[in-house]
Structure formats: C-alpha cells, structure tokens
mmCIF file of C-alpha atoms in Angstrom:
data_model
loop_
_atom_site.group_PDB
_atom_site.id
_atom_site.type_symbol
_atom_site.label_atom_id
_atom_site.label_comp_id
_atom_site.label_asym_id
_atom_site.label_seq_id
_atom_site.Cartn_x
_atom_site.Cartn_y
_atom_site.Cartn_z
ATOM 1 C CA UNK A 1 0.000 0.000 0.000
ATOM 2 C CA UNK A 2 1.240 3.184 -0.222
ATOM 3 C CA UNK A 3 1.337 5.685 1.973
ATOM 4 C CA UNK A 4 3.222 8.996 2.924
ATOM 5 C CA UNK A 5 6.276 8.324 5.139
ATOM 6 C CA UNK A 6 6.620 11.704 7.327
ATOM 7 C CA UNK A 7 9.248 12.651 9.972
ATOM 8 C CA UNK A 8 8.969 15.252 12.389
ATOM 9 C CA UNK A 9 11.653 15.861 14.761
ATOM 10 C CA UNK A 10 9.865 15.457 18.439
ATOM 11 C CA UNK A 11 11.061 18.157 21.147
ATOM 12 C CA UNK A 12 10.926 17.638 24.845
ATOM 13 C CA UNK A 13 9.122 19.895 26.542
ATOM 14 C CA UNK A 14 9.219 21.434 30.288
ATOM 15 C CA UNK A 15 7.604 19.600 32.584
ATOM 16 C CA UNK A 16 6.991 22.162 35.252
ATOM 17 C CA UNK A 17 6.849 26.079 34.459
ATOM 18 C CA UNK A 18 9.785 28.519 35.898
ATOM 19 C CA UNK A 19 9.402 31.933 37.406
ATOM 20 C CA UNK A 20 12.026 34.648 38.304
ATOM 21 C CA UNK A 21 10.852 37.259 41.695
ATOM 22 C CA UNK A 22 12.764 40.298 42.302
ATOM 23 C CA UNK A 23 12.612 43.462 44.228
ATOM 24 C CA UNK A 24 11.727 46.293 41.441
ATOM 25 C CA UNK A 25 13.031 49.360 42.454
ATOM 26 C CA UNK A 26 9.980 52.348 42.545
ATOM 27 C CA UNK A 27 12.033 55.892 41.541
ATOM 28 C CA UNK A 28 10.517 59.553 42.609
ATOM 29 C CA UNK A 29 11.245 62.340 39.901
ATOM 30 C CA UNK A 30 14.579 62.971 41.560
ATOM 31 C CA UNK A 31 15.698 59.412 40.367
ATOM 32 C CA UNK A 32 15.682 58.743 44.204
ATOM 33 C CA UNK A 33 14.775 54.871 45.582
ATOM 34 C CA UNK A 34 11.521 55.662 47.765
ATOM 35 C CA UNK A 35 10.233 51.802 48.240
ATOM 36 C CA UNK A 36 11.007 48.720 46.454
ATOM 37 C CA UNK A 37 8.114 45.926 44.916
ATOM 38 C CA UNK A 38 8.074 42.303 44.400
ATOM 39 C CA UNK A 39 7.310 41.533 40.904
ATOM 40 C CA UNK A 40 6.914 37.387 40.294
ATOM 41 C CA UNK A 41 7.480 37.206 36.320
ATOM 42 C CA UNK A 42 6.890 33.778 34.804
ATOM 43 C CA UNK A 43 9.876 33.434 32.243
ATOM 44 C CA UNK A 44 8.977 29.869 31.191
ATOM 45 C CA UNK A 45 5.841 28.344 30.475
ATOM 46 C CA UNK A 46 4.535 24.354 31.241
ATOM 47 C CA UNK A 47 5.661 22.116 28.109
ATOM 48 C CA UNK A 48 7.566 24.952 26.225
ATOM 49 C CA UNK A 49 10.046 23.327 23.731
ATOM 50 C CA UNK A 50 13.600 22.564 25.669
ATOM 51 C CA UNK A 51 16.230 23.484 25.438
ATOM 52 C CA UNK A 52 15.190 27.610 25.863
ATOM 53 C CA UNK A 53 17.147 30.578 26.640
ATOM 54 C CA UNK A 54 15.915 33.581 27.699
ATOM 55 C CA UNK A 55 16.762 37.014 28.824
ATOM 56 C CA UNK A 56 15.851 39.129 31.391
ATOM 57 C CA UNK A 57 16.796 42.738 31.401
ATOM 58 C CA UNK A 58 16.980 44.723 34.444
ATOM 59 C CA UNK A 59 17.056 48.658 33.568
ATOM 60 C CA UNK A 60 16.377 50.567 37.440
ATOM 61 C CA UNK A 61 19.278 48.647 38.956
ATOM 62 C CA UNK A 62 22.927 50.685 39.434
ATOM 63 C CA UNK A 63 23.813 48.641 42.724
ATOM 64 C CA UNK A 64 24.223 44.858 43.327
ATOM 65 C CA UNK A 65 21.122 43.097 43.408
ATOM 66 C CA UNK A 66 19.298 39.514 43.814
ATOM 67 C CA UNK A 67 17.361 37.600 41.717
ATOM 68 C CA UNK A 68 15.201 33.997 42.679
ATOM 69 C CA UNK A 69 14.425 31.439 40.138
ATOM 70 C CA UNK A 70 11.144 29.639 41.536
ATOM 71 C CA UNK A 71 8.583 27.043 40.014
ATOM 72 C CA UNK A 72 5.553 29.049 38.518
ATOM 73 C CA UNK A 73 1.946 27.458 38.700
ATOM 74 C CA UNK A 74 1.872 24.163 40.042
ATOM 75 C CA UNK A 75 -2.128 24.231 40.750
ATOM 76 C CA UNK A 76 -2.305 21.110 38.015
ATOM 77 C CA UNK A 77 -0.332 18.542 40.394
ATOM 78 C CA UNK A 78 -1.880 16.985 43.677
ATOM 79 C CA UNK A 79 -1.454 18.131 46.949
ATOM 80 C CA UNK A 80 0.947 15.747 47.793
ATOM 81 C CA UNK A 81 2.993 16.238 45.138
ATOM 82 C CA UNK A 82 2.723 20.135 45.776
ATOM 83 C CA UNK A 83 4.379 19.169 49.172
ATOM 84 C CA UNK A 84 7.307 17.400 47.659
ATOM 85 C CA UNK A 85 8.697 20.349 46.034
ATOM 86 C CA UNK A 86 8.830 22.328 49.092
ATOM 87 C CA UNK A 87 8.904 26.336 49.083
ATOM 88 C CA UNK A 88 12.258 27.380 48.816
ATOM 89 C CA UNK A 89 13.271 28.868 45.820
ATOM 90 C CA UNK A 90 15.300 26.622 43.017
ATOM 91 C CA UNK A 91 18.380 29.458 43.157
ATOM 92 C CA UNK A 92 19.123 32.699 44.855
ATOM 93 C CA UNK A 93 21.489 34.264 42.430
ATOM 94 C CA UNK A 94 23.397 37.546 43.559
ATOM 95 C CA UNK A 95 24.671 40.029 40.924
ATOM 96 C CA UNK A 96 27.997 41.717 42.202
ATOM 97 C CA UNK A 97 29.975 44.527 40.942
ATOM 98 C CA UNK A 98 27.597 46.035 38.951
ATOM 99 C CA UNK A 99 28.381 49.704 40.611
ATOM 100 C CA UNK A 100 32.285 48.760 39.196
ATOM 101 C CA UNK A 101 31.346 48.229 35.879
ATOM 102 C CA UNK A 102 28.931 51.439 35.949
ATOM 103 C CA UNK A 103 31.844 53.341 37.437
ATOM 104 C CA UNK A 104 34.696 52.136 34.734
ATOM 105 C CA UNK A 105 31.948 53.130 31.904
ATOM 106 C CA UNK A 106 30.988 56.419 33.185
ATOM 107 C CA UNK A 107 31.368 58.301 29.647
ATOM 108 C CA UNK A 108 28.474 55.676 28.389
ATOM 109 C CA UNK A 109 24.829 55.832 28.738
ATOM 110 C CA UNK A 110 23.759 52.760 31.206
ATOM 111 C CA UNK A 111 21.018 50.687 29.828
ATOM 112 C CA UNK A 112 20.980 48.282 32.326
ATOM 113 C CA UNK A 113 21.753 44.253 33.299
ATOM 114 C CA UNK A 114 20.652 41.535 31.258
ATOM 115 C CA UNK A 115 20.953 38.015 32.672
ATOM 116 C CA UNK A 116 20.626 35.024 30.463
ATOM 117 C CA UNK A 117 18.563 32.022 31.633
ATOM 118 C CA UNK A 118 18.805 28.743 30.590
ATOM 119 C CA UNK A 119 17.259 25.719 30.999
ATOM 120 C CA UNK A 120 18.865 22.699 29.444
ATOM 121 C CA UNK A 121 17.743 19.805 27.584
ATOM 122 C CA UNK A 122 17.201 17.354 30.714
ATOM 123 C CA UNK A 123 15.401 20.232 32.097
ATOM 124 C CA UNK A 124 17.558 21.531 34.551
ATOM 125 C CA UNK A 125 17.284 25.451 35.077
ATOM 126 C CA UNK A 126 20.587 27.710 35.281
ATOM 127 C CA UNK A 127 22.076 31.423 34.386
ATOM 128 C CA UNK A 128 24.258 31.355 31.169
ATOM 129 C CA UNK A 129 25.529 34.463 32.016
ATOM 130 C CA UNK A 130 25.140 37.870 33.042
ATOM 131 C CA UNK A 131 26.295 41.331 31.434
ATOM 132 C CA UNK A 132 26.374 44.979 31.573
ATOM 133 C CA UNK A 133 24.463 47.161 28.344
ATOM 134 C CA UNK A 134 25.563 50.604 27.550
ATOM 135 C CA UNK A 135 24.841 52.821 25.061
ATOM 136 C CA UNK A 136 27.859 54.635 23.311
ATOM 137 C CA UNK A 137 26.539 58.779 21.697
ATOM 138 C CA UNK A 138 28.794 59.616 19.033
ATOM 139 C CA UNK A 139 29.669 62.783 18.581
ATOM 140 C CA UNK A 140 31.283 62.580 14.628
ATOM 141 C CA UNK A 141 28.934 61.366 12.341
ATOM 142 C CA UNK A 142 31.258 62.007 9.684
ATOM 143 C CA UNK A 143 33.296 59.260 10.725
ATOM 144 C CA UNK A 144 31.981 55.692 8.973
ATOM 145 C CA UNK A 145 30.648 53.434 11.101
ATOM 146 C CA UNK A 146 29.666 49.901 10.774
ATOM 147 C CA UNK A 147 26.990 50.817 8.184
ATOM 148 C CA UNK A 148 29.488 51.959 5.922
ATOM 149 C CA UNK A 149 31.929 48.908 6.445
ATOM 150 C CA UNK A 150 29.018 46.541 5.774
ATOM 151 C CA UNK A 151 27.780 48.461 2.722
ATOM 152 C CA UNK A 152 31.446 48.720 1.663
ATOM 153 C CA UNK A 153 31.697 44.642 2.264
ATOM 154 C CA UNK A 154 29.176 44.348 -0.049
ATOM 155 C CA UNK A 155 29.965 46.235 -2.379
ATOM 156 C CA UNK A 156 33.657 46.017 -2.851
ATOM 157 C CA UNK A 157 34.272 49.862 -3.005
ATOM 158 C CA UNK A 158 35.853 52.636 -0.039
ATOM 159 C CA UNK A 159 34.471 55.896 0.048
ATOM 160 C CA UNK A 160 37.010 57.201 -2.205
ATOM 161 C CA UNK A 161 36.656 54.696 -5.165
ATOM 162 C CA UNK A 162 32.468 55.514 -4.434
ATOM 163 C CA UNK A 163 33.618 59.234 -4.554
ATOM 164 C CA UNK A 164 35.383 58.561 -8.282
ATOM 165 C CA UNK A 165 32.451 56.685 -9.368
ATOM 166 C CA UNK A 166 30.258 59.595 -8.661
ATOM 167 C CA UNK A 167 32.598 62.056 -10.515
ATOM 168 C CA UNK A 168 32.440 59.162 -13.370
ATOM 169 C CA UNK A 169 29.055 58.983 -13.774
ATOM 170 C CA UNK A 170 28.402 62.329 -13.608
ATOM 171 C CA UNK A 171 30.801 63.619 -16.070
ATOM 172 C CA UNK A 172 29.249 60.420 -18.651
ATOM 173 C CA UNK A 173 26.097 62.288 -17.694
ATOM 174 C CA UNK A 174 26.555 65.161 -19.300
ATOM 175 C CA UNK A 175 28.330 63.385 -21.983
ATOM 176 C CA UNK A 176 24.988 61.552 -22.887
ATOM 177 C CA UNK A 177 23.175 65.089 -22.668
ATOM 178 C CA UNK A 178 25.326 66.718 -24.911
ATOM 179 C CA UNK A 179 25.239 63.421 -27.629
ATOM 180 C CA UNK A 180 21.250 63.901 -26.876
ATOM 181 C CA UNK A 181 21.543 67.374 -28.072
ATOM 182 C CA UNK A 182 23.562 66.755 -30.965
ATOM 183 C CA UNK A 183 20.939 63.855 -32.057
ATOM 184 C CA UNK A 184 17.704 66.468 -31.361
ATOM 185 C CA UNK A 185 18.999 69.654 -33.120
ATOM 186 C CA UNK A 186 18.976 67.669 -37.062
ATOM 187 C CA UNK A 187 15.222 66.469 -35.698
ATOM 188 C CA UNK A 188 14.200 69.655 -34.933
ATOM 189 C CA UNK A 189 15.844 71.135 -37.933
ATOM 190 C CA UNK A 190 13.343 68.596 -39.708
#
C-alpha cells in the first residue's frame, strides 16, 4: 500500500513552568529609591520546547542586586505532590559589581543588566551568564561606522573609489546630454 512516510523531529518539553521574583526598584522624579516591589514574572511556560534561553533585562538597577528562580503554577499537580517540592526557591542568584562596571563606563549611557537564563535539555534550570548594556553617543557622524563597512563589504568599493564613481558617472552624464543634443537639433531642424 502506499502511503506517505513523514518525519517530524519530536522536542521535549518542560515539565513544570519557571518563574524569576525580584525586588523592582519604585524611583521619585529625583531618580531617588523611595520603596522597592516584588514583581513574580513567569519566564517559562509548562511544556515549552527545551532546550530555551531567555533574557531578562533589568534597567532601574545601578547597585548589586538579587534575583530567585522559583517554580511558577503548580495548581495542576496533587497536593501531595505540591508538598514534595517544598517552598524554597530553586536558586538565589546575587549580581555583584555592577556599581564597578557602571563606574569604569561612566562616559556611556547605562542601559541596564541583562541576565541570560537557561534551561537545558534534561530540564535543569541555570544562568548562562550575566552582562552589563551601555549605550555609546557619538559625537562625529562624519566618521563611517559599521553601516558603511558593511555596505562597503558588499559592495567592494571605499568611500574614495564611491567618490570617483560619482565624478564618473556624472561627467558620462553630461556626456549623454550633450550626444542627446547633438541627435535632437537635425530632428528639430526637420
């Protein structure tokens, strides 16, 4: 008989659902701490595909801080097995030195932490890694940036061959107009 013969690559998936808590930091207008909030934020979901990394960014922190990774929802399993997993969090993990790293990059706009989460293919939850983001203002424009090497990648040609090519064309330009005139003046002398 025949039949279609179809293969479809099968993905675990994550058995129990992850969430990260920290203390959000509430700012007045003078960019002042007044009182701090706990804000539970469910990074990943029951049964989403493994393995998964995601990132979480934290933009009102300028100090070391703390972060928990917890299980999320667990209403769909039984009391008892509720009671197995206990209430501690899975990992406390402390971010230090971030007040160095602000300090050494003072000249740059701070954009703020992002820490990458990962949880592995057996299922097992852990931080990949953690790192600063700043924005850099330039004050030349005239200088090329990366748009320019990219664009110049492409197409095989610095700003001074580009600069040539410009000249070129427009000096073939008026070339063409001028053989244009020469071929309209006999047809309008017709």
């Amino acid at each position: 008989s025949s039949g279609i013969n179809a293969e479809w690559p099968l993905r675990p998936g994550n058995q129990f659902p992850f969430f990260v808590s920290f203390n959000k930091l509430v700012l007045n207008e003078e960019g002042e701490v007044t009182e701090t909030k706990l804000v539970n934020k469910e990074l990943y979901y029951r049964n989403n595909g493994l393995p998964q990394k995601k990132a979480m960014t934290y933009t009102k922190f300028s100090d070391d801080f703390h972060f928990n990774v917890s299980y999320g929802n667990l209403d769909y399993l039984s009391e008892k097995q509720t009671n197995e997993f206990g209430s501690l969090p899975l990992m406390m993990v402390n971010v230090k030195g971030v007040k160095d790293v602000f300090n050494q990059h003072h000249d740059k706009t701070a954009k703020g932490i992002k820490a990458h989460i990962l949880v592995d293919e057996s299922g097992l939850i852990s931080v990949d890694s953690v790192e600063a983001l700043f924005e850099t203002i330039v004050a030349n424009k005239t200088e090329p940036g990366w748009m320019d090497s990219v664009s110049n990648f492409f197409g095989g040609n610095s700003d001074e061959e580009g600069e040539k090519k410009e000249g070129e064309a427009g000096e073939e330009k008026k070339e063409d107009e001028k053989k244009d005139e020469g071929d309209k003046k006999p047809e309008e002398e017709k």
